[in-house]
Coordinates of C-alpha atoms in Angstrom, one line a residue:
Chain A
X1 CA 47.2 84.4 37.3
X2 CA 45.4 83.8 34.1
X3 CA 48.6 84.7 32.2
X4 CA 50.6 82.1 33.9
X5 CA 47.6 79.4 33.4
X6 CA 48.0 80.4 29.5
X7 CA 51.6 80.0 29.7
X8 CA 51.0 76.3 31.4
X9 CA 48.8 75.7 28.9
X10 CA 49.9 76.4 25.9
X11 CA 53.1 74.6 26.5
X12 CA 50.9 71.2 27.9
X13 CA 49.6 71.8 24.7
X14 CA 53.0 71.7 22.8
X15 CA 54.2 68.6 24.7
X16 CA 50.9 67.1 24.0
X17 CA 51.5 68.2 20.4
X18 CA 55.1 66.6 20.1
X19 CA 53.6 63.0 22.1
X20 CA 51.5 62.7 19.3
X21 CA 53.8 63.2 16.1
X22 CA 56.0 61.3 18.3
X23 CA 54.5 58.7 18.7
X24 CA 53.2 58.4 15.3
X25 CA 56.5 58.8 14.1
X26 CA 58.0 56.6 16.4
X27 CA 54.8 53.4 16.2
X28 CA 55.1 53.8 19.8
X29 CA 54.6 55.5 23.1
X30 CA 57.6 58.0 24.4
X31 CA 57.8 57.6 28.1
X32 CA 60.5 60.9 29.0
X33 CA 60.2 63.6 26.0
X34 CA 63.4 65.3 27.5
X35 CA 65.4 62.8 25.3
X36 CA 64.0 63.8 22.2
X37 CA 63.6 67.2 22.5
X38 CA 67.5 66.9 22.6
X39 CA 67.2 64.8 19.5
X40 CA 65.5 67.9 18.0
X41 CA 68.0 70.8 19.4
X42 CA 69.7 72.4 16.9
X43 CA 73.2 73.8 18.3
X44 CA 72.6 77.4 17.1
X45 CA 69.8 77.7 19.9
X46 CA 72.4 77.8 21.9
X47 CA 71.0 76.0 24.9
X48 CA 73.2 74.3 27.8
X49 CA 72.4 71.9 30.8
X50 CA 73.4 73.1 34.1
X51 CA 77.4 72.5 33.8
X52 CA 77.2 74.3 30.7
X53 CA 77.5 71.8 28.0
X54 CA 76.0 72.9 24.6
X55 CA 72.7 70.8 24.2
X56 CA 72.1 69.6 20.6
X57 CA 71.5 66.4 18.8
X58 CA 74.7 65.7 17.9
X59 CA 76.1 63.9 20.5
X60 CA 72.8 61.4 20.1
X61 CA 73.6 61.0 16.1
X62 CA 77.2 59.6 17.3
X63 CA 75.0 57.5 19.8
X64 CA 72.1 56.3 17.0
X65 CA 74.6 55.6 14.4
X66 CA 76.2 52.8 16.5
X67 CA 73.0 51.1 17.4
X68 CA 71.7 51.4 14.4
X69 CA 75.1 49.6 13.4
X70 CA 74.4 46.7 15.0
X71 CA 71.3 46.6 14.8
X72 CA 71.8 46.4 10.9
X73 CA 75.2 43.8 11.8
X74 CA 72.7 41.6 13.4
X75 CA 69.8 41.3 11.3
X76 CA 72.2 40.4 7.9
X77 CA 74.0 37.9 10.4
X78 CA 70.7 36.1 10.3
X79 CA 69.0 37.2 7.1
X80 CA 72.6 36.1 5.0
X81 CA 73.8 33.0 6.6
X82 CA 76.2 31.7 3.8
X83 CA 77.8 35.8 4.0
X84 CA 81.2 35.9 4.9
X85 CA 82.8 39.0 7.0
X86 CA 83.8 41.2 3.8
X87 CA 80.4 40.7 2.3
X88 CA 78.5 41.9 5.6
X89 CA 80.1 44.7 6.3
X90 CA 80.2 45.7 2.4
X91 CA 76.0 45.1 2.6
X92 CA 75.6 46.9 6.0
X93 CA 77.5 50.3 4.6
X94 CA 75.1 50.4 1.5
X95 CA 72.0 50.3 4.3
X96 CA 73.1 52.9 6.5
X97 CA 74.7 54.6 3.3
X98 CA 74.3 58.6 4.1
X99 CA 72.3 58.6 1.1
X100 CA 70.2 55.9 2.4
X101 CA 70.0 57.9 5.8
X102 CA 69.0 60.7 4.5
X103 CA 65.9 59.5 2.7
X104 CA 64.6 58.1 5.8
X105 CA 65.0 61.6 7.7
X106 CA 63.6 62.6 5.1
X107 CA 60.3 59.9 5.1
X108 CA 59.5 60.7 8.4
X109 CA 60.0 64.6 8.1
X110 CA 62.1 64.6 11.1
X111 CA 63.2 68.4 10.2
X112 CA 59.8 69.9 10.5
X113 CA 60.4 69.1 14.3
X114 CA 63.8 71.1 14.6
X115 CA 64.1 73.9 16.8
X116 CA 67.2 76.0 15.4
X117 CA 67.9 80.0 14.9
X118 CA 69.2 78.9 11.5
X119 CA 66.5 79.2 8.7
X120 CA 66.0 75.1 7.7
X121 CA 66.8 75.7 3.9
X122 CA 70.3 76.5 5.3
X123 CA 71.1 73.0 6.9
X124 CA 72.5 71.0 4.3
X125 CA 71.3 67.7 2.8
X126 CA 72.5 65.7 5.6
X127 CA 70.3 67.0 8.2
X128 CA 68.2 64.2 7.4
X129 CA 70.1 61.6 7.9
X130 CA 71.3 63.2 11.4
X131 CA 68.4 64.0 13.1
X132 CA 67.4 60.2 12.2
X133 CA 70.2 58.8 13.7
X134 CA 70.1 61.3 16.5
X135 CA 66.0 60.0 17.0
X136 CA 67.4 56.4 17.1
X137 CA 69.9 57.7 20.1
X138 CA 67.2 59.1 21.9
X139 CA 65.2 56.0 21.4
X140 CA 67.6 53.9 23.5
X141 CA 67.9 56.5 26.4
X142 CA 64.3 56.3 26.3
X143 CA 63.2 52.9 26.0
X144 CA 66.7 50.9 25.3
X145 CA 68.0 48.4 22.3
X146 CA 64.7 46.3 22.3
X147 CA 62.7 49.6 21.0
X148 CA 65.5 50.4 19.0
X149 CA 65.4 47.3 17.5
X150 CA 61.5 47.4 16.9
X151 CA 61.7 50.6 15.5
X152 CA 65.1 50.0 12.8
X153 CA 62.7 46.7 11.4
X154 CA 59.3 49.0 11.2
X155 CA 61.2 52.3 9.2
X156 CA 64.2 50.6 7.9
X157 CA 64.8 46.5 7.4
X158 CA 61.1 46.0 6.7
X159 CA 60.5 48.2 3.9
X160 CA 64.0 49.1 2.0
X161 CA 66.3 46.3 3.0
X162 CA 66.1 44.2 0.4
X163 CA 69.1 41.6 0.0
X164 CA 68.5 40.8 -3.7
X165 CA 68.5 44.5 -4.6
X166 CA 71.6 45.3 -1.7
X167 CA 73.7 42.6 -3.9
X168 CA 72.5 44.3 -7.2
X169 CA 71.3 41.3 -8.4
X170 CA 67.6 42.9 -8.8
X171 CA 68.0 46.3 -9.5
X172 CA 63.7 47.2 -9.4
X173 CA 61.3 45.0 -8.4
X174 CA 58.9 47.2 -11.3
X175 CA 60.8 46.5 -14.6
X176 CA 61.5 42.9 -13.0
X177 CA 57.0 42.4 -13.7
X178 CA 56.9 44.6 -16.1
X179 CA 59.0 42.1 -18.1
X180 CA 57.2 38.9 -17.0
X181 CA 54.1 40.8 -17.7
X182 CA 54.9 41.8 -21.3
X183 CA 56.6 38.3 -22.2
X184 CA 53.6 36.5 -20.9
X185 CA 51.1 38.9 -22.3
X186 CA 49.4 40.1 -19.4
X187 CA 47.9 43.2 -18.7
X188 CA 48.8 45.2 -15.8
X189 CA 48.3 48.3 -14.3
X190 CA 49.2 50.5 -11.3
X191 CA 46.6 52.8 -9.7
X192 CA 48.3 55.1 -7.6
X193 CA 46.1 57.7 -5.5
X194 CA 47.1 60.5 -2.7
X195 CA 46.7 58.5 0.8
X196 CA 47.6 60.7 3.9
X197 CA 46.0 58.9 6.5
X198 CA 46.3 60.0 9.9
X199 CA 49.9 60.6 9.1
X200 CA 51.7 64.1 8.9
X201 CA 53.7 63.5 5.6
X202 CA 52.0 63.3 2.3
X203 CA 51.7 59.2 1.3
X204 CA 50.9 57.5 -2.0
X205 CA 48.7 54.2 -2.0
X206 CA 49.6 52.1 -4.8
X207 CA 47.1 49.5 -6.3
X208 CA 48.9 46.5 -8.8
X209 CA 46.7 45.0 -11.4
X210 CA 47.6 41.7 -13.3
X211 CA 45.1 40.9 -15.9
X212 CA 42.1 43.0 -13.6
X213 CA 42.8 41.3 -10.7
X214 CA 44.6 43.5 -7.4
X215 CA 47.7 41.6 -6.8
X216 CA 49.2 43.6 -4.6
X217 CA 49.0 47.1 -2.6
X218 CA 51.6 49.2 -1.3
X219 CA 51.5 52.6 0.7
X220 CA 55.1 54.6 0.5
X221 CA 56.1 58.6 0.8
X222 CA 56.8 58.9 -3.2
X223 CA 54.6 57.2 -5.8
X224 CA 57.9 55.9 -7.3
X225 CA 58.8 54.1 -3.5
X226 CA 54.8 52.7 -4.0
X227 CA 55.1 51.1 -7.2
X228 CA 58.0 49.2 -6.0
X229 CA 57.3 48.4 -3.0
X230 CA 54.1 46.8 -4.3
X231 CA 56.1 45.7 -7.4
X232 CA 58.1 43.5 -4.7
X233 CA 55.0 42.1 -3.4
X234 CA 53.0 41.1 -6.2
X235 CA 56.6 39.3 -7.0
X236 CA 56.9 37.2 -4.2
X237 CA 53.3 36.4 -4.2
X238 CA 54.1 35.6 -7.7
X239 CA 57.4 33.3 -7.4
X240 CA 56.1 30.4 -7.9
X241 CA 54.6 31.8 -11.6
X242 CA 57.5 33.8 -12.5
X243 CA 60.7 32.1 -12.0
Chain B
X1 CA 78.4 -1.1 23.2
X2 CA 81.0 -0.2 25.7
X3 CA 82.6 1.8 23.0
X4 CA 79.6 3.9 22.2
X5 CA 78.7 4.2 25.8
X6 CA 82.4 5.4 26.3
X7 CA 82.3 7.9 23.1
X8 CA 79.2 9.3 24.7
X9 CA 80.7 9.8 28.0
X10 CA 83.7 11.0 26.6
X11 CA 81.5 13.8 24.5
X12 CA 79.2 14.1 27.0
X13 CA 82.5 15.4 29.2
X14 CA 84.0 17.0 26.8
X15 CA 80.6 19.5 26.6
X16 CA 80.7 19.9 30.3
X17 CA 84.2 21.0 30.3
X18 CA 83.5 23.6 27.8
X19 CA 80.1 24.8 29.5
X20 CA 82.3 24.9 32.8
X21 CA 85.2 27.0 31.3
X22 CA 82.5 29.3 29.6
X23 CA 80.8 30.1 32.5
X24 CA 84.0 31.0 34.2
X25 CA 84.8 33.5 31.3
X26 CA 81.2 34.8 30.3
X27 CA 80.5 35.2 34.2
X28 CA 77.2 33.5 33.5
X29 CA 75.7 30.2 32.5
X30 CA 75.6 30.1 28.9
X31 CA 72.8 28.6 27.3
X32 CA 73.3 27.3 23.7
X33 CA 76.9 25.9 23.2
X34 CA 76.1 26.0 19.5
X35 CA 76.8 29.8 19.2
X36 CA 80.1 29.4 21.3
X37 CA 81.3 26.1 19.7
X38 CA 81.1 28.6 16.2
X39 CA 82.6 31.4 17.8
X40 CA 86.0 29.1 18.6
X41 CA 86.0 27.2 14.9
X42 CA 88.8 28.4 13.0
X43 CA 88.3 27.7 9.1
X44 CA 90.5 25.5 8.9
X45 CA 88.7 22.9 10.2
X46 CA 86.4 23.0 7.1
X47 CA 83.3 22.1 9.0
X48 CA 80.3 23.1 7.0
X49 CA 76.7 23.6 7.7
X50 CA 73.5 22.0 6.0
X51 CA 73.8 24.5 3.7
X52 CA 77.3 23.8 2.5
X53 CA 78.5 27.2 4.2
X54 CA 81.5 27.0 6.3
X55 CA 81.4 27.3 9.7
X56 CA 84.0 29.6 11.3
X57 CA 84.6 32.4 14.0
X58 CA 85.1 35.2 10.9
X59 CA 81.0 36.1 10.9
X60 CA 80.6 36.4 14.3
X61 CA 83.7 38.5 14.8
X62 CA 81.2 41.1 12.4
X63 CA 78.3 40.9 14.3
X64 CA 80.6 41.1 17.9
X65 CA 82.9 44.1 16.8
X66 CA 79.0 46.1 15.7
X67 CA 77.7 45.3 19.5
X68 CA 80.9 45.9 21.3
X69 CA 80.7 49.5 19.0
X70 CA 76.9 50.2 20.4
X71 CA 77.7 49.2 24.0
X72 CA 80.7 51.3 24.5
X73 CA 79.1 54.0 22.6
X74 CA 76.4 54.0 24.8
X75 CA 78.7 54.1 27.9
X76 CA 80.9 57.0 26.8
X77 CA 77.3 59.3 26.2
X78 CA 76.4 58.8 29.8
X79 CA 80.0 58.8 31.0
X80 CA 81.5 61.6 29.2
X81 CA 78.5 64.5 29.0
X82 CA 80.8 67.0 28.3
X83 CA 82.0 65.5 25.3
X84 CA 81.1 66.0 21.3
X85 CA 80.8 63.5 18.4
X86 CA 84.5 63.9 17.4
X87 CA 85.5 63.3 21.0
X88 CA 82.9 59.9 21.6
X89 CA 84.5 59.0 18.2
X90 CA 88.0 58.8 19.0
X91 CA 87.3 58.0 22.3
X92 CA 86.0 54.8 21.6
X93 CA 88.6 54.0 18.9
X94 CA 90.7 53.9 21.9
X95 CA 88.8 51.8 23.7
X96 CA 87.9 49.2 20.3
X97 CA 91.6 49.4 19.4
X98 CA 93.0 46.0 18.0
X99 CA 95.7 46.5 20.4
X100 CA 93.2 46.2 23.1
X101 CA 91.0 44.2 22.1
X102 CA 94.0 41.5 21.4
X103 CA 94.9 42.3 25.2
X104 CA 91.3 41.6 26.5
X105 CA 91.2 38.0 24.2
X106 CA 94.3 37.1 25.4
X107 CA 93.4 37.4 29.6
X108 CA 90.7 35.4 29.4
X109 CA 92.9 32.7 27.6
X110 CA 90.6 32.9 24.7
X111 CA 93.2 31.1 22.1
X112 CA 93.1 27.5 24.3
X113 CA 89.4 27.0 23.4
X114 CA 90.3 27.5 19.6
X115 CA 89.7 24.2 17.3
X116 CA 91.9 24.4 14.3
X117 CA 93.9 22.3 11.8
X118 CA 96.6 24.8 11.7
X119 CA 99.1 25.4 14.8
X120 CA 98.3 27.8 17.1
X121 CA 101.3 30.0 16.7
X122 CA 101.0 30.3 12.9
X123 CA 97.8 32.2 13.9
X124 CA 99.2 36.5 14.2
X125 CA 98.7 38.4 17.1
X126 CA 94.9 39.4 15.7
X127 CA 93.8 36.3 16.4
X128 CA 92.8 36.8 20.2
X129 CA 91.1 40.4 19.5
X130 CA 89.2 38.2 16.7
X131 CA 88.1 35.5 19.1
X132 CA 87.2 37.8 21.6
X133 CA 84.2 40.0 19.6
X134 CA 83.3 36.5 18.3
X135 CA 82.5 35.8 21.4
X136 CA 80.5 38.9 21.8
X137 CA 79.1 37.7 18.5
X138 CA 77.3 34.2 20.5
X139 CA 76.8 36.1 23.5
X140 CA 74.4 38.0 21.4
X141 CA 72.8 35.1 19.9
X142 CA 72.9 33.0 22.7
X143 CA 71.2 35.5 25.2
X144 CA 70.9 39.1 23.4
X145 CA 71.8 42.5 23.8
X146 CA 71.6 42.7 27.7
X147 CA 74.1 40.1 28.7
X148 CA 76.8 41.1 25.8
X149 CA 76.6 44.8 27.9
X150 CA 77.1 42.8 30.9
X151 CA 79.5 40.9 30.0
X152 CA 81.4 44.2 28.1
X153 CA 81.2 45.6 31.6
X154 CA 82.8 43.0 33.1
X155 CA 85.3 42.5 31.0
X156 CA 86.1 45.8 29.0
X157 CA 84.6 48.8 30.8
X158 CA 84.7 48.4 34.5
X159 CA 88.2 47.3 34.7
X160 CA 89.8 49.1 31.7
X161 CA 87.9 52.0 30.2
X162 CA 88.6 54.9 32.7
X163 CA 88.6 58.4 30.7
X164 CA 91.0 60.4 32.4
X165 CA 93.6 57.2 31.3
X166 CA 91.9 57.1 27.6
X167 CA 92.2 61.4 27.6
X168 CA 95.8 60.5 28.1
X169 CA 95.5 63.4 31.4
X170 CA 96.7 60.3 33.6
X171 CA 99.2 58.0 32.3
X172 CA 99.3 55.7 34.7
X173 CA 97.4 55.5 38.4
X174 CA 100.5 53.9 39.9
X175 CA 103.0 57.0 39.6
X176 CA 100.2 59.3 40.6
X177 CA 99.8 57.4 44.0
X178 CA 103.4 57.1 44.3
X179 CA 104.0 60.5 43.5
X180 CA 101.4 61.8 46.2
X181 CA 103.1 59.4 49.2
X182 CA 106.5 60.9 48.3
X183 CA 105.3 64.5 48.4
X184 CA 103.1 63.4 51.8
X185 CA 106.2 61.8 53.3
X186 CA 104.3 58.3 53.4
X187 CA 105.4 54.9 53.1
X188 CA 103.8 52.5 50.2
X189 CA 104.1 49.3 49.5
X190 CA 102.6 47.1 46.5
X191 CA 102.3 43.3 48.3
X192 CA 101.7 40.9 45.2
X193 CA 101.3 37.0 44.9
X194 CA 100.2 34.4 42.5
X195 CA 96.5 33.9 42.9
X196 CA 95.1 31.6 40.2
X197 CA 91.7 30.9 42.2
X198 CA 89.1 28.7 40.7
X199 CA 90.4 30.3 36.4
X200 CA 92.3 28.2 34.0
X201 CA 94.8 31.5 33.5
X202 CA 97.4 32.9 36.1
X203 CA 96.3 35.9 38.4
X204 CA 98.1 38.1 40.5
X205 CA 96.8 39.7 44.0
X206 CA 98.1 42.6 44.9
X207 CA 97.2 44.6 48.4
X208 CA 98.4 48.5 48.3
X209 CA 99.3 49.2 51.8
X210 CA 100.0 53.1 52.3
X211 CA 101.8 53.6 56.3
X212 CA 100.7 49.9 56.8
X213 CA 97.2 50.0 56.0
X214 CA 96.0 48.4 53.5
X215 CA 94.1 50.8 51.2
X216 CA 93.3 49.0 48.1
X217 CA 93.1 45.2 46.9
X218 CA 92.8 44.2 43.1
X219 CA 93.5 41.2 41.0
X220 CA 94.4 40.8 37.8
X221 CA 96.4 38.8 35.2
X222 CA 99.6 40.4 35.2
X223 CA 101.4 42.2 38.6
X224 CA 101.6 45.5 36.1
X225 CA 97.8 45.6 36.1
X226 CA 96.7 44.4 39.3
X227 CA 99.0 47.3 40.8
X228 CA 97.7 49.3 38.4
X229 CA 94.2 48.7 39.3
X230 CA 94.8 48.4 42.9
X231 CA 96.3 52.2 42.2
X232 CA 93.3 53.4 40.6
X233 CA 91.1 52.2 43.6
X234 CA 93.1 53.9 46.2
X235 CA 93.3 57.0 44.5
X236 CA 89.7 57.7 44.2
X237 CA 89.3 56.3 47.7
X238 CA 91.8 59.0 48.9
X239 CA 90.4 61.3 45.9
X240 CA 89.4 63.7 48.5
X241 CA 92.7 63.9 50.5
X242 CA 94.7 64.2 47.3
X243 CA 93.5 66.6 45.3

């Protein structure tokens, strides 16, 4: 009896466990966990449903990737207006570039949720990018396109789609100040300290100072990702000044 | 004044006749004719907007072609469990095919809404496949995600996307039913008539009668596809007696 009470409660415990990185990783409630367990499957476990099909995330990456498609079609629609066909689709395949993919996987430290009989450091660079998509499949079983939606502007168009730096025309926000800075001889400075928060991943708070006064602050998952993102504030706070 | 009053009227009809032919194709009332007014501008007419962008069908077809991708993504995961990333892939290449999608834009008459400076039959065969996910496209902005998967069940999946067809396993529902009455030593009979109803294009009726009683009923704009469809319907009604 007390065995099976342990049982019970050790894997309450692990479903509690997985609501809460979950739902941090997610900025939102899960309702049915079943959807991202799959989203977490490796193949190698070797796991089927009951008529036998082969349960792994891969079949939610195909999934992800296509709402994450349009998701992406659909905010440059708006974002560009004066963007012809060619130009959209050129901008959406540098967002959901693998590359691109990959370092949001990799942000959210999607792999340290995979269960697989395969040793991580054996998956290739790309498992990253796929278990994100895959997380954005499971998403919309769960909750559907609106929380897709939600979550694709929170982890992706928020922070890193920038349209100036998609068309190349501003390659880093950074040298872009450091410039203005140096030609109008102000002092600046960026204080960068450890910041992990509540969350699971190691973060880096960044703090930009013009001439001793905080002009902007930025919190990011590599102190190079800080200093630009707070870079691209202190910029637009700055427009006015700089251009 | 009689003029103005008349150019109103005239406009003010004009509107109505374009809000009445939508609703028959979208299958619901639309709500801001601005999207769908865009969505049949050809370039030609070199309207622009405040912005001094042209205003054309071309951007929407981007943002209709990513939405039609994510809803009949989503329907082959539920629909097709069995099936991995390479088979969803091609599967819905089938489905998105220009060929069909040229087929799908030209049933619902798409091309008469068209305003253009250049004559309708200099326009290639892409251009009703174009106008249809352009459509999508101002569904989407008009009245979001939900309505564009209604609609693309209407239109695309109910009627056309059946996976034993798309597997290529059945060729055509037709000469499976007419195959079975032969072997059963029953009599069939494919009744078909002009039925245009209450739609601007042609429709045929068809009623499959199998030892004179009729077993299916379907409608569509050719007698190849009503019979077709009217095929399909009997043979999963008499599934159970046929296989």
């Amino acid at each position: 009896m007390s065995v099976i009470r342990n049982i019970l409660n050790s894997r309450s415990s692990k479903d509690g466990n997985f609501f809460m990185s979950l739902t941090q990783i997610l900025g939102f409630k899960p309702k049915n966990l079943a959807h991202y367990r799959k989203a977490f499957t490796h193949r190698s476990l070797n796991i089927k449903d009951d008529k036998g099909n082969t349960i792994s995330f891969e079949r939610l990456e195909f999934l992800g990737d296509a709402i994450l498609g349009a998701v992406i079609a659909s905010h440059l629609f708006k974002a560009v207006p004066g963007g012809n066909e060619g130009y959209l689709t050129k901008m959406r395949s540098k967002v959901v570039s693998r590359k691109h993919l990959n370092e949001l996987g990799r942000d959210l430290d999607l792999i340290n949720h995979v269960k697989t009989n395969i040793p991580i450091d054996q998956f290739g660079v790309n498992i990253h990018g796929n278990l994100f998509e895959a997380l954005i499949g499971a998403i919309y079983l769960d909750r559907g396109y609106k929380y897709c939606k939600r979550f694709i502007y929170e982890r992706v168009i928020d922070p890193y789609v920038d349209i100036e730096q998609l068309e190349g025309r501003v390659i880093s926000y950074k040298s872009l100040l450091i410039e203005w800075c140096q030609k109008e001889k102000k002092e600046f400075n960026y204080e960068i300290y450890e910041d992990t928060g509540n969350d699971e991943i190691k973060h880096f708070a960044v703090k930009l100072r013009i001439d001793d006064r905080v002009v902007a602050k930025a919190r990011a998952t590599s102190k190079k990702k800080a200093e630009e993102k707070a870079s691209k504030r202190a910029y637009y706070a700055l427009q006015n000044i700089i251009s």
